[in-house]
């Protein structure tokens, strides 16, 4: 099972919106509605930001939103803030044998 | 408050063994599936292993199957990862996390423990 494909980096000015893509296959993202997204600041543990493609856990800012079309999922950060600078990883359920496959990760920079 | 505290990491020679522990608190441990995720230095996240709340169903990534064994002691609220035949490429920070069994996401994470495999 190959890792999901994400852009290595995405940047934007504070206040702007940015979108991170996460491309999988019909064996994972394209079949199951179980894409999740994680934010990771340097030296810290990952934090769940989105689950089941678009749902937000309690306490996560509504500036973060998820969507999916076919085998590509997306995370949009609206009103980019300096505190949003971090690495972001997508993850998808990939069947009962493989279970989870993560994305390659995207570094977000607020210019 | 959910807390997950990993321990047991360290330096081990190639071919050696190590057991990681994850002490859980703040939730009903036996009702939650748990998993291990690792991150090699400067790299991305990799799913390693998962275990149902009862301990009856275990899952492994192909890269560790046959070398790693996941287990849990629900009386001690502790998750384990027994690692053997360790390779240099197993060097990573290992995180334990709670895993939503029905909707396949990892909702709470520990701070991680570093495993270094080197001669």
Coordinates of C-alpha atoms in Angstrom, one line a residue:
Chain A
X1 CA 0.0 0.0 0.0
X2 CA 1.6 3.3 -1.1
X3 CA 1.4 6.5 0.9
X4 CA -1.2 9.0 -0.2
X5 CA 0.2 11.9 -2.2
X6 CA 0.3 15.4 -0.7
X7 CA 2.2 18.5 -1.9
X8 CA 5.4 19.0 0.0
X9 CA 4.6 22.6 0.9
X10 CA 1.8 25.1 0.7
X11 CA 2.1 28.7 1.7
X12 CA -0.2 31.7 1.9
X13 CA -0.4 35.2 3.4
X14 CA -2.1 35.6 6.8
X15 CA -5.8 35.9 6.3
X16 CA -5.8 34.0 3.0
X17 CA -7.3 30.6 2.4
X18 CA -5.1 27.6 1.4
X19 CA -6.0 24.1 0.3
X20 CA -4.0 20.9 0.8
X21 CA -4.7 18.0 -1.5
X22 CA -4.4 14.3 -0.6
X23 CA -4.6 11.9 -3.6
X24 CA -5.2 8.2 -3.1
X25 CA -6.7 5.4 -5.1
X26 CA -9.8 3.4 -5.4
X27 CA -8.4 1.1 -2.6
X28 CA -8.5 3.8 0.0
X29 CA -9.7 7.5 -0.4
X30 CA -11.9 6.7 -3.4
X31 CA -13.8 3.9 -1.7
X32 CA -14.1 4.7 2.0
X33 CA -15.5 7.9 3.7
X34 CA -12.8 7.7 6.4
X35 CA -10.3 10.3 5.6
X36 CA -8.8 12.1 8.6
X37 CA -6.4 15.0 8.8
X38 CA -3.7 15.7 11.5
X39 CA -1.8 18.8 12.4
X40 CA 1.7 18.4 13.8
X41 CA 3.8 21.3 15.2
X42 CA 7.6 20.7 15.4
X43 CA 8.5 18.3 18.2
X44 CA 4.9 17.7 19.1
X45 CA 2.4 14.9 18.7
X46 CA -0.1 15.0 15.9
X47 CA -3.5 16.4 16.6
X48 CA -6.8 15.3 14.9
X49 CA -8.3 18.1 12.9
X50 CA -10.8 16.4 10.6
X51 CA -12.4 12.9 10.5
X52 CA -14.8 11.1 8.2
X53 CA -13.8 13.3 5.4
X54 CA -15.3 16.6 6.7
X55 CA -16.2 16.4 10.4
X56 CA -14.5 18.5 12.9
X57 CA -13.8 17.4 16.5
X58 CA -14.9 19.5 19.3
X59 CA -12.5 22.4 19.9
X60 CA -11.0 22.5 16.4
X61 CA -11.5 25.9 14.8
X62 CA -14.1 26.2 12.1
X63 CA -11.4 27.7 9.9
X64 CA -10.5 24.1 9.1
X65 CA -12.7 22.2 6.7
X66 CA -12.4 19.0 4.8
X67 CA -13.9 17.7 1.5
X68 CA -13.5 15.0 -1.0
X69 CA -14.0 14.3 -4.7
X70 CA -13.3 10.9 -6.1
X71 CA -9.9 9.7 -4.8
X72 CA -8.7 13.2 -3.8
X73 CA -9.4 14.6 -0.4
X74 CA -8.7 18.2 0.6
X75 CA -8.1 20.3 3.7
X76 CA -8.9 24.0 3.5
X77 CA -7.6 26.5 6.1
X78 CA -9.5 29.8 5.9
X79 CA -8.1 33.0 7.3
X80 CA -4.6 31.6 7.6
X81 CA -2.9 32.5 10.9
X82 CA 0.7 32.2 12.1
X83 CA -0.3 29.5 14.5
X84 CA -1.5 27.3 11.6
X85 CA 2.2 26.9 10.5
X86 CA 2.7 23.2 10.9
X87 CA 2.9 19.9 9.1
X88 CA -0.4 18.4 8.0
X89 CA -1.0 14.7 7.2
X90 CA -4.0 13.1 5.7
X91 CA -4.9 9.5 6.5
X92 CA -7.4 7.0 5.0
X93 CA -8.8 3.7 6.0
X94 CA -7.6 1.2 3.4
X95 CA -9.4 -2.0 4.2
X96 CA -9.2 -4.6 6.9
X97 CA -5.8 -5.9 5.9
X98 CA -3.9 -2.6 5.6
X99 CA -6.1 -0.6 7.9
X100 CA -4.5 2.9 7.7
X101 CA -2.4 4.7 5.1
X102 CA -1.0 8.1 5.7
X103 CA -0.2 10.9 3.3
X104 CA 3.3 12.1 2.6
X105 CA 2.8 15.3 4.6
X106 CA 2.5 19.0 3.7
X107 CA 4.4 21.8 5.4
X108 CA 2.2 24.9 5.7
X109 CA 3.9 28.3 5.9
X110 CA 2.2 31.7 6.6
X111 CA 4.3 34.2 4.7
Chain B
X1 CA -8.7 14.5 30.4
X2 CA -7.3 11.8 28.1
X3 CA -3.6 11.1 28.7
X4 CA -1.3 8.7 27.0
X5 CA 2.3 8.3 28.2
X6 CA 4.7 6.2 26.2
X7 CA 7.9 4.7 27.6
X8 CA 10.5 2.1 26.9
X9 CA 12.3 3.7 24.0
X10 CA 16.1 3.8 23.7
X11 CA 19.1 2.7 21.8
X12 CA 19.2 -0.9 20.6
X13 CA 21.5 -2.8 18.2
X14 CA 20.3 -4.2 15.0
X15 CA 18.6 -7.6 15.6
X16 CA 17.8 -6.6 19.1
X17 CA 14.5 -6.3 21.0
X18 CA 12.6 -3.7 22.8
X19 CA 9.2 -3.4 24.5
X20 CA 7.3 -0.1 24.4
X21 CA 4.5 0.7 26.9
X22 CA 1.7 3.2 26.7
X23 CA 0.0 4.1 30.0
X24 CA -3.5 5.5 29.5
X25 CA -5.8 7.5 31.8
X26 CA -8.8 9.7 31.6
X27 CA -11.1 7.3 29.6
X28 CA -12.4 3.7 29.8
X29 CA -9.3 2.0 28.4
X30 CA -10.9 -1.4 27.8
X31 CA -13.6 0.2 25.6
X32 CA -11.2 1.7 23.1
X33 CA -9.1 0.3 20.3
X34 CA -5.5 1.5 20.4
X35 CA -2.8 1.8 17.9
X36 CA 0.9 2.6 17.4
X37 CA 2.1 5.1 14.7
X38 CA 5.8 5.8 14.1
X39 CA 7.7 8.7 12.5
X40 CA 11.2 8.3 11.3
X41 CA 13.4 11.4 11.8
X42 CA 12.3 14.1 9.4
X43 CA 9.8 11.8 7.8
X44 CA 6.1 11.3 7.7
X45 CA 3.7 9.2 9.8
X46 CA 3.5 5.4 9.4
X47 CA 0.8 3.2 10.8
X48 CA 2.4 0.3 12.7
X49 CA -0.2 -1.7 14.6
X50 CA -3.6 -1.7 16.1
X51 CA -5.5 -3.7 18.7
X52 CA -9.2 -3.9 19.6
X53 CA -10.4 -3.0 23.0
X54 CA -10.7 -6.6 24.1
X55 CA -7.4 -7.5 22.6
X56 CA -8.9 -10.1 20.4
X57 CA -8.2 -8.5 17.1
X58 CA -4.7 -7.3 16.1
X59 CA -3.5 -5.6 13.0
X60 CA 0.0 -4.9 11.6
X61 CA 1.7 -3.0 8.8
X62 CA 3.4 -5.3 6.3
X63 CA 6.7 -3.7 7.3
X64 CA 6.5 -5.0 10.9
X65 CA 4.3 -8.1 10.6
X66 CA 6.1 -11.1 12.1
X67 CA 8.6 -8.9 14.1
X68 CA 6.3 -6.8 16.3
X69 CA 3.6 -7.9 18.6
X70 CA 0.9 -5.6 20.0
X71 CA -0.8 -6.4 23.3
X72 CA -2.7 -4.8 26.1
X73 CA -3.4 -5.2 29.8
X74 CA -6.8 -3.7 30.5
X75 CA -6.4 -4.2 34.3
X76 CA -3.3 -1.9 34.1
X77 CA -4.7 0.5 31.4
X78 CA -1.5 -0.2 29.4
X79 CA -0.8 -0.9 25.8
X80 CA 2.4 -2.6 24.7
X81 CA 4.5 -3.1 21.6
X82 CA 7.0 -5.9 21.7
X83 CA 9.6 -5.3 18.9
X84 CA 12.1 -7.9 17.9
X85 CA 14.6 -8.3 15.0
X86 CA 14.9 -4.6 14.9
X87 CA 16.4 -2.9 11.9
X88 CA 18.1 0.4 11.3
X89 CA 15.0 1.5 9.4
X90 CA 12.9 1.0 12.5
X91 CA 14.5 4.1 14.0
X92 CA 11.6 6.4 14.8
X93 CA 9.5 8.2 17.4
X94 CA 6.7 5.8 18.3
X95 CA 3.3 7.3 19.2
X96 CA 0.4 5.5 20.8
X97 CA -3.1 6.7 20.0
X98 CA -6.7 5.9 20.6
X99 CA -8.4 4.6 17.5
X100 CA -12.1 5.0 16.7
X101 CA -13.0 1.4 15.8
X102 CA -16.1 2.4 13.8
X103 CA -14.9 5.5 11.9
X104 CA -11.2 4.9 11.6
X105 CA -9.5 7.9 13.0
X106 CA -6.9 8.4 15.7
X107 CA -8.3 10.9 18.2
X108 CA -5.8 11.2 21.0
X109 CA -2.1 10.8 20.8
X110 CA 0.8 10.5 23.3
X111 CA 4.0 12.5 23.1
X112 CA 6.0 9.6 21.7
X113 CA 9.1 7.7 22.6
X114 CA 12.2 7.5 20.5
X115 CA 13.6 4.2 19.4
X116 CA 17.1 4.3 17.8
X117 CA 18.4 1.2 16.2
X118 CA 22.1 1.5 15.6
X119 CA 25.4 -0.4 16.1

